[in-house]
Short mmCIF file of C-alpha atoms in Angstrom, two decimals:
data_model
loop_
_atom_site.label_atom_id
_atom_site.label_comp_id
_atom_site.label_asym_id
_atom_site.label_seq_id
_atom_site.Cartn_x
_atom_site.Cartn_y
_atom_site.Cartn_z
CA MET V 1 15.40 2.22 3.29
CA PRO V 2 17.12 3.70 0.22
CA ASP V 3 18.33 7.28 0.41
CA GLY V 4 16.68 9.98 -1.65
CA GLU V 5 19.58 10.28 -4.09
CA LEU V 6 19.34 6.59 -4.99
CA ILE V 7 15.60 6.87 -5.63
CA ASP V 8 16.05 10.02 -7.73
CA ARG V 9 18.68 8.31 -9.89
CA ALA V 10 16.39 5.33 -10.38
CA ARG V 11 13.47 7.52 -11.41
CA LYS V 12 15.59 9.43 -13.88
CA PHE V 13 16.87 6.18 -15.38
CA LEU V 14 13.34 4.82 -15.68
CA GLY V 15 12.30 8.14 -17.20
CA GLY V 16 14.76 7.76 -20.08
CA GLU V 17 18.18 8.88 -18.79
CA THR V 18 21.08 6.85 -20.26
CA LEU V 19 23.65 5.26 -17.97
CA LYS V 20 26.71 3.11 -18.37
CA PHE V 21 26.18 -0.53 -17.50
CA GLU V 22 28.44 -0.25 -14.45
CA GLU V 23 26.32 2.63 -13.09
CA ALA V 24 22.98 0.94 -13.80
CA ASP V 25 24.23 -2.34 -12.31
CA ALA V 26 25.30 -0.58 -9.11
CA LEU V 27 21.93 1.22 -9.04
CA TRP V 28 19.68 -1.86 -8.92
CA LYS V 29 22.02 -3.60 -6.49
CA GLY V 30 21.93 -0.58 -4.17
CA LEU V 31 18.14 -0.52 -4.29
CA LYS V 32 17.98 -4.25 -3.56
CA ASP V 33 20.37 -3.89 -0.62
CA SER V 34 18.13 -1.09 0.70
CA ASP V 35 15.02 -3.32 0.54
CA ALA V 36 13.52 -1.28 -2.32
CA LEU V 37 12.75 -4.49 -4.20
CA SER V 38 10.05 -3.11 -6.47
CA LEU V 39 12.17 -0.24 -7.73
CA ALA V 40 15.20 -2.53 -8.08
CA ARG V 41 13.12 -4.90 -10.22
CA ARG V 42 11.97 -2.10 -12.52
CA VAL V 43 15.52 -0.83 -13.00
CA LEU V 44 16.80 -4.33 -13.74
CA GLN V 45 13.92 -4.94 -16.14
CA GLN V 46 14.86 -1.78 -18.03
CA ILE V 47 18.52 -2.85 -18.19
CA ARG V 48 17.58 -6.19 -19.75
CA GLN V 49 14.72 -5.15 -22.02
CA LYS V 50 15.67 -1.65 -23.18
CA THR V 51 19.25 -1.93 -24.36
CA GLY V 52 19.12 1.68 -25.53
CA SER V 53 19.03 2.79 -21.89
CA LEU V 54 22.68 1.71 -21.56
CA SER V 55 25.34 3.69 -23.39
CA ASP V 56 27.64 0.67 -23.61
CA GLY V 57 25.20 -2.28 -23.50
CA ILE V 58 25.37 -5.41 -21.35
CA PRO V 59 28.91 -6.83 -21.32
CA ASP V 60 29.62 -10.32 -22.67
CA ASP V 61 31.83 -11.02 -19.65
CA ALA V 62 31.26 -13.73 -17.05
CA VAL V 63 31.51 -13.79 -13.24
CA ASP V 64 32.79 -17.08 -11.80
CA GLY V 65 32.10 -18.69 -15.15
CA VAL V 66 28.48 -17.45 -15.33
CA PRO V 67 27.61 -14.93 -18.10
CA ILE V 68 26.46 -11.56 -16.78
CA SER V 69 23.29 -11.82 -18.86
CA ASP V 70 22.38 -15.05 -17.03
CA ILE V 71 23.03 -13.46 -13.64
CA LEU V 72 20.74 -10.55 -14.52
CA CYS V 73 18.02 -12.96 -15.67
CA ARG V 74 18.17 -14.85 -12.37
CA GLN V 75 18.01 -11.66 -10.35
CA GLU V 76 15.08 -10.22 -12.29
CA ALA V 77 13.13 -13.43 -11.70
CA LEU V 78 14.01 -13.38 -8.00
CA LEU V 79 13.01 -9.72 -7.57
CA THR V 80 9.79 -10.27 -9.51
CA SER V 81 8.80 -13.11 -7.17
CA LYS V 82 9.58 -10.96 -4.11
CA ASP V 83 8.09 -7.67 -5.35
CA PRO V 84 5.41 -6.71 -2.79
CA GLU V 85 3.77 -4.29 -5.22
CA LEU V 86 2.87 -7.09 -7.65
CA SER V 87 -0.12 -9.33 -7.01
CA ALA V 88 0.80 -12.68 -5.46
CA SER V 89 -1.50 -14.37 -7.98
CA ILE V 90 0.73 -13.36 -10.92
CA ARG V 91 4.22 -12.36 -9.72
CA HIS V 92 5.50 -15.90 -9.13
CA ASP V 93 4.17 -17.09 -12.50
CA ASP V 94 5.86 -14.11 -14.18
CA ALA V 95 9.11 -14.91 -12.36
CA LEU V 96 9.09 -18.50 -13.63
CA LYS V 97 8.39 -17.26 -17.17
CA ILE V 98 11.44 -14.98 -16.96
CA LEU V 99 13.59 -17.93 -15.93
CA ALA V 100 12.07 -20.19 -18.62
CA ARG V 101 12.88 -17.63 -21.34
CA GLY V 102 16.48 -17.39 -20.18
CA PHE V 103 17.09 -21.07 -19.33
CA ARG V 104 15.42 -23.76 -21.41
CA PHE V 105 16.09 -26.42 -18.77
CA ILE V 106 13.50 -24.80 -16.46
CA SER V 107 10.63 -26.15 -18.55
CA ASP V 108 12.52 -29.02 -20.22
CA LYS V 109 13.47 -31.49 -17.49
CA THR V 110 15.56 -33.59 -19.90
CA ARG V 111 18.12 -30.81 -20.32
CA PRO V 112 21.05 -30.43 -17.91
CA GLY V 113 20.86 -27.33 -15.75
CA ASP V 114 22.71 -25.47 -13.03
CA GLY V 115 21.97 -25.78 -9.33
CA GLU V 116 21.80 -22.03 -8.63
CA THR V 117 19.08 -21.35 -11.21
CA LEU V 118 17.11 -24.47 -10.29
CA GLY V 119 17.34 -23.44 -6.63
CA ILE V 120 15.93 -20.00 -7.48
CA ALA V 121 13.07 -21.68 -9.37
CA GLY V 122 12.40 -23.85 -6.30
CA GLY V 123 12.33 -20.75 -4.11
CA ILE V 124 9.79 -19.08 -6.42
CA CYS V 125 7.49 -22.11 -6.20
CA LYS V 126 7.93 -22.17 -2.41
CA ARG V 127 6.92 -18.51 -2.13
CA ARG V 128 3.93 -19.16 -4.40
CA TRP V 129 2.86 -21.97 -2.07
CA ASN V 130 3.32 -19.67 0.93
CA ASP V 131 1.11 -17.01 -0.69
CA LEU V 132 -1.55 -19.19 -2.33
CA GLY V 133 -1.47 -22.39 -0.27
CA GLN V 134 -1.52 -24.86 -3.19
CA LEU V 135 0.16 -28.21 -2.46
CA LYS V 136 1.17 -28.61 -6.11
CA ASP V 137 3.48 -25.60 -5.76
CA LEU V 138 5.26 -27.23 -2.83
CA ILE V 139 5.69 -30.45 -4.82
CA GLU V 140 7.05 -28.45 -7.78
CA ALA V 141 9.47 -26.66 -5.44
CA GLU V 142 10.76 -30.01 -4.16
CA GLU V 143 11.31 -31.19 -7.75
CA PHE V 144 13.33 -28.09 -8.64
CA TYR V 145 15.45 -28.41 -5.50
CA GLU V 146 15.99 -32.12 -6.19
CA ARG V 147 17.26 -31.33 -9.69
CA GLY V 148 19.44 -28.59 -8.22
CA THR V 149 21.13 -30.96 -5.76
CA ARG V 150 22.40 -33.03 -8.69
CA CYS V 151 24.27 -30.17 -10.37
CA TYR V 152 25.09 -27.56 -7.71
CA GLY V 153 28.83 -27.97 -7.14
CA PRO V 154 31.76 -29.64 -8.85
CA THR V 155 31.93 -33.43 -9.02
CA ASP V 156 34.33 -33.65 -6.09
CA ASP V 157 32.30 -31.14 -3.99
CA PRO V 158 28.58 -31.56 -4.79
CA PHE V 159 27.47 -29.37 -1.85
CA GLY V 160 29.38 -26.33 -3.12
CA ALA V 161 29.99 -23.44 -0.76
CA ASP V 162 26.63 -23.50 1.05
CA ALA V 163 24.47 -26.50 -0.06
CA TYR V 164 21.75 -24.05 -1.11
CA PRO V 165 19.37 -26.45 -2.94
CA HIS V 166 20.10 -29.29 -0.49
CA ILE V 167 19.04 -27.49 2.68
CA ASN V 168 15.93 -26.09 0.99
CA LYS V 169 14.98 -29.53 -0.29
CA ALA V 170 15.16 -30.85 3.28
CA PHE V 171 12.91 -27.99 4.44
CA VAL V 172 10.33 -28.64 1.71
CA GLU V 173 10.37 -32.36 2.50
CA ASP V 174 9.36 -31.45 6.07
CA LEU V 175 6.57 -29.18 4.83
CA LEU V 176 5.23 -31.92 2.56
CA ALA V 177 5.34 -34.36 5.48
CA VAL V 178 3.24 -31.98 7.59
CA ALA V 179 0.82 -31.66 4.65
CA GLY V 180 0.32 -35.43 4.79
CA ASP V 181 2.23 -36.40 1.65
CA ARG V 182 4.02 -39.65 2.62
CA PRO V 183 5.01 -38.13 6.00
CA ALA V 184 7.24 -40.91 7.37
CA GLU V 185 9.21 -41.21 4.13
CA ARG V 186 9.65 -37.47 3.70
CA ARG V 187 10.71 -36.84 7.31
CA GLN V 188 13.30 -39.58 7.05
CA ARG V 189 14.57 -38.15 3.76
CA ALA V 190 14.82 -34.65 5.26
CA ASP V 191 16.78 -35.85 8.30
CA GLU V 192 19.15 -37.95 6.17
CA LEU V 193 19.86 -34.98 3.89
CA ARG V 194 20.59 -32.71 6.87
CA LYS V 195 22.97 -35.27 8.35
CA GLU V 196 24.71 -35.54 4.99
CA ILE V 197 25.08 -31.75 4.80
CA LEU V 198 26.67 -31.65 8.28
CA GLU V 199 29.03 -34.45 7.31
CA LYS V 200 30.13 -33.23 3.88
CA LEU V 201 29.71 -29.44 3.72
CA LYS V 202 33.04 -27.76 4.39
CA PRO V 203 32.53 -25.23 7.25
CA SER V 204 33.41 -21.58 6.80
CA ASP V 205 32.53 -18.30 8.51
CA GLU V 206 30.61 -17.05 5.47
CA TRP V 207 27.00 -16.22 6.20
CA PHE V 208 25.25 -18.67 3.86
CA ASN V 209 27.57 -21.53 4.82
CA ALA V 210 26.98 -21.01 8.54
CA ALA V 211 23.23 -20.46 8.03
CA THR V 212 22.95 -23.74 6.14
CA ARG V 213 24.74 -25.67 8.88
CA ALA V 214 22.61 -23.93 11.52
CA GLU V 215 19.42 -24.88 9.69
CA ALA V 216 20.56 -28.50 9.32
CA LEU V 217 21.17 -28.66 13.09
CA PHE V 218 17.93 -26.83 13.87
CA GLY V 219 15.98 -29.25 11.66
CA LEU V 220 17.50 -32.13 13.66
CA LYS V 221 16.36 -30.41 16.90
CA GLN V 222 19.93 -29.67 17.96
CA TYR V 223 19.07 -26.08 18.85
CA GLY V 224 22.12 -25.37 21.02
CA LYS V 225 24.54 -26.47 18.28
CA ALA V 226 22.55 -24.45 15.73
CA THR V 227 23.06 -21.36 17.90
CA ASP V 228 26.80 -22.09 18.10
CA ALA V 229 26.94 -22.27 14.27
CA LEU V 230 25.43 -18.78 14.03
CA ARG V 231 27.94 -17.43 16.54
CA GLU V 232 30.78 -18.46 14.21
CA ILE V 233 29.78 -15.71 11.79
CA LYS V 234 31.92 -12.60 12.08
CA PRO V 235 29.92 -9.37 12.71
CA GLY V 236 31.02 -7.80 9.43
CA LYS V 237 29.68 -10.73 7.41
CA ARG V 238 26.19 -10.74 8.92
CA PRO V 239 23.47 -9.37 6.60
CA ALA V 240 21.25 -6.45 7.54
CA PRO V 241 18.22 -7.43 9.70
CA TRP V 242 15.72 -7.00 6.84
CA GLN V 243 17.80 -9.33 4.65
CA LEU V 244 17.37 -12.06 7.28
CA ARG V 245 13.59 -12.04 6.82
CA THR V 246 13.36 -15.08 4.53
CA THR V 247 15.89 -17.06 6.59
CA ALA V 248 14.14 -16.20 9.87
CA GLU V 249 10.73 -17.14 8.48
CA GLN V 250 12.09 -20.51 7.35
CA PHE V 251 13.45 -21.16 10.84
CA ALA V 252 10.08 -20.11 12.26
CA HIS V 253 8.31 -22.67 10.06
CA LEU V 254 10.69 -25.36 11.29
CA SER V 255 10.17 -24.36 14.92
CA TYR V 256 6.40 -24.80 14.56
CA ILE V 257 6.89 -28.19 12.94
CA HIS V 258 8.80 -29.28 16.06
CA GLU V 259 7.07 -27.41 18.90
CA GLU V 260 3.56 -26.17 19.61
CA ARG V 261 4.82 -22.96 21.30
CA PRO V 262 8.40 -22.47 20.08
CA LEU V 263 9.27 -19.37 22.07
CA ASP V 264 8.48 -21.22 25.30
CA VAL V 265 11.47 -23.50 24.57
CA PRO V 266 14.56 -21.73 26.01
CA ASP V 267 17.01 -23.09 23.39
CA ILE V 268 14.78 -21.96 20.53
CA ARG V 269 14.37 -18.48 22.03
CA THR V 270 18.14 -18.22 22.48
CA PHE V 271 18.60 -19.25 18.86
CA PHE V 272 16.31 -16.50 17.55
CA GLU V 273 17.92 -13.93 19.87
CA THR V 274 21.25 -14.87 18.30
CA LEU V 275 19.83 -14.71 14.77
CA LEU V 276 18.13 -11.34 15.36
CA PRO V 277 20.04 -9.74 18.26
CA GLY V 278 18.24 -6.95 20.10
CA ALA V 279 15.05 -7.35 18.08
CA GLY V 280 12.55 -8.88 20.50
CA GLU V 281 9.43 -7.73 18.65
CA ALA V 282 10.90 -8.85 15.32
CA ILE V 283 11.54 -12.30 16.80
CA ARG V 284 7.98 -12.56 18.05
CA GLY V 285 6.64 -11.26 14.74
CA VAL V 286 8.67 -13.79 12.74
CA VAL V 287 7.73 -16.79 14.89
CA ILE V 288 4.11 -15.95 15.69
CA GLY V 289 3.25 -13.61 12.84
CA LYS V 290 1.04 -10.54 13.05
CA VAL V 291 -2.36 -11.51 14.45
CA GLY V 292 -5.47 -9.49 13.67
CA LEU V 293 -9.01 -9.92 14.97
CA ALA V 294 -12.10 -8.91 12.96
CA LEU V 295 -15.34 -8.32 14.89
CA SER V 296 -18.35 -8.17 12.57
CA GLY V 297 -21.58 -6.25 12.94
CA GLY V 298 -25.03 -7.37 13.97
CA GLY V 299 -26.10 -5.16 16.86
CA PHE V 300 -25.92 -6.33 20.45
CA ARG V 301 -26.28 -9.96 19.38
CA ALA V 302 -22.89 -9.57 17.68
CA SER V 303 -21.51 -7.94 20.84
CA PHE V 304 -22.59 -10.96 22.92
CA TYR V 305 -20.98 -13.29 20.42
CA HIS V 306 -17.72 -11.31 20.36
CA LEU V 307 -17.52 -11.40 24.17
CA GLY V 308 -17.49 -15.17 23.89
CA VAL V 309 -14.81 -15.00 21.17
CA LEU V 310 -12.57 -12.84 23.36
CA ALA V 311 -13.08 -15.15 26.34
CA CYS V 312 -12.30 -18.25 24.24
CA LEU V 313 -9.13 -16.70 22.81
CA ALA V 314 -8.05 -15.62 26.29
CA GLU V 315 -8.60 -19.10 27.71
CA ARG V 316 -6.35 -20.49 24.96
CA ASP V 317 -3.69 -17.83 25.63
CA ILE V 318 -4.06 -16.45 22.09
CA LEU V 319 -5.67 -13.09 22.86
CA ARG V 320 -2.39 -11.61 24.08
CA ASP V 321 -0.95 -11.98 20.54
CA VAL V 322 -3.64 -9.84 18.88
CA GLU V 323 -2.10 -6.64 17.49
CA VAL V 324 -4.82 -5.29 15.19
CA LEU V 325 -8.59 -4.95 15.57
CA SER V 326 -11.01 -4.41 12.68
CA CYS V 327 -14.57 -3.74 13.85
CA VAL V 328 -17.92 -2.63 12.47
CA SER V 329 -21.27 -1.76 14.07
CA GLY V 330 -22.02 -4.08 17.00
CA GLY V 331 -18.48 -5.42 16.92
CA SER V 332 -17.23 -1.86 17.46
CA ILE V 333 -18.79 -1.76 20.94
CA VAL V 334 -16.70 -4.69 22.15
CA GLY V 335 -13.65 -3.70 20.10
CA ALA V 336 -13.61 -0.10 21.29
CA CYS V 337 -14.00 -1.05 24.96
CA TYR V 338 -11.33 -3.73 24.62
CA TRP V 339 -8.92 -1.24 23.06
CA LEU V 340 -9.73 1.59 25.47
CA SER V 341 -9.89 -0.38 28.73
CA PRO V 342 -6.12 -0.39 29.51
CA ARG V 343 -5.94 3.31 28.64
CA TRP V 344 -8.59 4.06 31.26
CA SER V 345 -6.08 2.58 33.70
CA GLY V 346 -3.28 4.77 32.38
CA HIS V 347 -1.59 2.22 30.08
CA SER V 348 -0.29 3.16 26.64
CA GLY V 349 1.59 1.47 23.83
CA THR V 350 0.43 -1.11 21.32
CA LEU V 351 -2.66 -3.24 21.79
CA ARG V 352 -0.62 -6.32 22.65
CA GLU V 353 1.65 -4.47 25.09
CA ALA V 354 -1.27 -2.79 26.88
CA HIS V 355 -3.12 -6.08 27.43
CA ARG V 356 -0.10 -8.23 28.24
CA GLY V 357 -0.75 -10.37 31.32
CA ARG V 358 -4.34 -9.13 31.77
CA SER V 359 -7.22 -11.61 31.98
CA ILE V 360 -10.38 -11.20 29.93
CA ARG V 361 -12.39 -10.04 32.98
CA ARG V 362 -9.75 -7.48 33.90
CA LYS V 363 -9.90 -6.13 30.36
CA LEU V 364 -13.59 -5.25 30.57
CA PRO V 365 -15.10 -2.18 32.27
CA VAL V 366 -16.58 -2.83 35.74
CA PRO V 367 -20.27 -2.87 34.66
CA TRP V 368 -19.37 -5.44 31.99
CA LYS V 369 -17.84 -7.77 34.57
CA ARG V 370 -21.13 -8.02 36.39
CA GLY V 371 -23.02 -8.87 33.22
CA PHE V 372 -20.26 -11.09 31.86
CA THR V 373 -20.14 -13.23 35.01
CA GLY V 374 -23.90 -13.07 35.57
CA ARG V 375 -26.84 -14.52 33.70
CA CYS V 376 -25.87 -13.53 30.12
CA GLY V 377 -27.82 -16.40 28.63
CA THR V 378 -31.10 -15.66 30.48
CA SER V 379 -33.88 -13.23 29.71
CA ARG V 380 -32.98 -11.28 32.87
CA GLY V 381 -29.24 -11.24 32.26
CA GLN V 382 -29.25 -9.99 28.68
CA PRO V 383 -31.04 -6.64 29.22
CA MET V 384 -28.81 -5.93 32.21
CA LEU V 385 -25.68 -6.52 30.12
CA LEU V 386 -27.04 -4.47 27.23
CA ARG V 387 -27.80 -1.58 29.60
CA SER V 388 -24.44 -1.77 31.39
CA THR V 389 -22.53 -2.04 28.12
CA TRP V 390 -24.05 1.03 26.55
CA THR V 391 -23.97 3.06 29.79
CA SER V 392 -20.33 2.18 30.37
CA PHE V 393 -19.37 2.93 26.79
CA ARG V 394 -21.07 6.33 26.72
CA SER V 395 -19.84 7.35 30.17
CA HIS V 396 -16.25 6.54 29.31
CA LEU V 397 -16.39 8.28 25.95
CA GLY V 398 -17.76 11.35 27.69
CA THR V 399 -14.65 11.59 29.86
CA THR V 400 -11.12 12.61 29.09
CA ILE V 401 -9.23 9.63 27.68
CA PRO V 402 -5.41 9.37 27.45
CA THR V 403 -4.36 8.21 24.00
CA SER V 404 -1.49 5.88 23.10
CA ALA V 405 0.56 8.84 21.87
CA GLY V 406 0.36 10.53 25.27
CA ARG V 407 -2.00 13.29 24.12
CA VAL V 408 -5.41 13.90 25.69
CA SER V 409 -8.61 13.87 23.70
CA SER V 410 -12.21 14.40 24.80
CA ILE V 411 -15.18 12.88 22.97
CA PRO V 412 -18.59 14.14 24.10
CA ALA V 413 -21.04 11.29 24.64
CA SER V 414 -23.85 13.26 23.05
CA THR V 415 -22.10 13.19 19.67
CA THR V 416 -21.39 9.48 19.70
CA GLY V 417 -23.79 7.12 17.92
CA CYS V 418 -23.72 3.35 17.60
CA GLY V 419 -25.93 0.96 15.72
CA ARG V 420 -29.46 2.46 15.45
CA THR V 421 -28.98 5.02 18.24
CA ARG V 422 -28.98 8.47 16.66
CA SER V 423 -26.64 11.18 17.81
CA ARG V 424 -28.10 14.54 18.80
CA ARG V 425 -27.74 17.39 16.37
#
């Protein structure tokens, strides 16, 4: 997170304060490095669009042969595509428009381009596909990456320092194969490109070089060698954990392409532990994602239905990954008891931690077990389960319940209503 001084300087600059280019340039870079992407984008947008905000203007200099104005254009497009405060339905389109205004070859495929910019355009389309799920965006990403591979490095070293568009093209080829677009051809093309990267990319201990080689090996299912490639990176050259988010998510996608339950494969788990050392929950979150469960309303009929949902998820070993519950009306009866049940036994922590290793029957209060394993589908079984559910729920809410924060709270049963049952005044 950015420090307060950095945020204050950004707000003053956006409010009209004039800075030298060197100061403003360091400001947006500092915000980006602190994961304040939205604020960094706004500062960079002001640098490019309001020249009066800089006392000395944007220099005409170049960095590694690339004009500073072009570098700023690329970065504004990249930050726009990644800005979490902008709607996913527009931010990627806006990012491509920024690139198209700065580089005519983005929209005109007949013009020669540069691999870095085309790679950024491919990344924008890939993120748009990830957010909106449209296959055409994935195909467009592959086209940008393909064009980027033809002009990324010098003639005698076409893979450059890190084969950036090449490794991403291989990844997108795999995604298109999974989507059913000429799968055999695309998988073969992806594997051939990865083998070519491993053969021709000159190894170094720089982060992006090592990450590219690790991804090429990972994509070929050589997980142990991929882990060794990551270990070549010196500690001082490893990015901050939050900066690894995109890379880790790409590896997670690949792992699911190869394996049904990636973290059950020891070599894959070791790889992610090397990529994100000491961050067990982050690893699980990257590979599995954050799973939420919504339980809708509909009285006790909904409660019966949700019991079956919980049982089905438990049988498939998915219930243990649920971290968030969203419930209403009849769904709240099941959701509340599910959330509270481990706390009645003295457990605390997150929902997933509290229920880890517990079966669906162990998660339910004792009266529920009788109804759940009895004749739920019969005319005699349903009233018994309805009675035991409500009695259990009210009796537990009328007792002292330990909360996840370690504090104790008491909720009188007489003040608790559910569905059409009115609370006493």
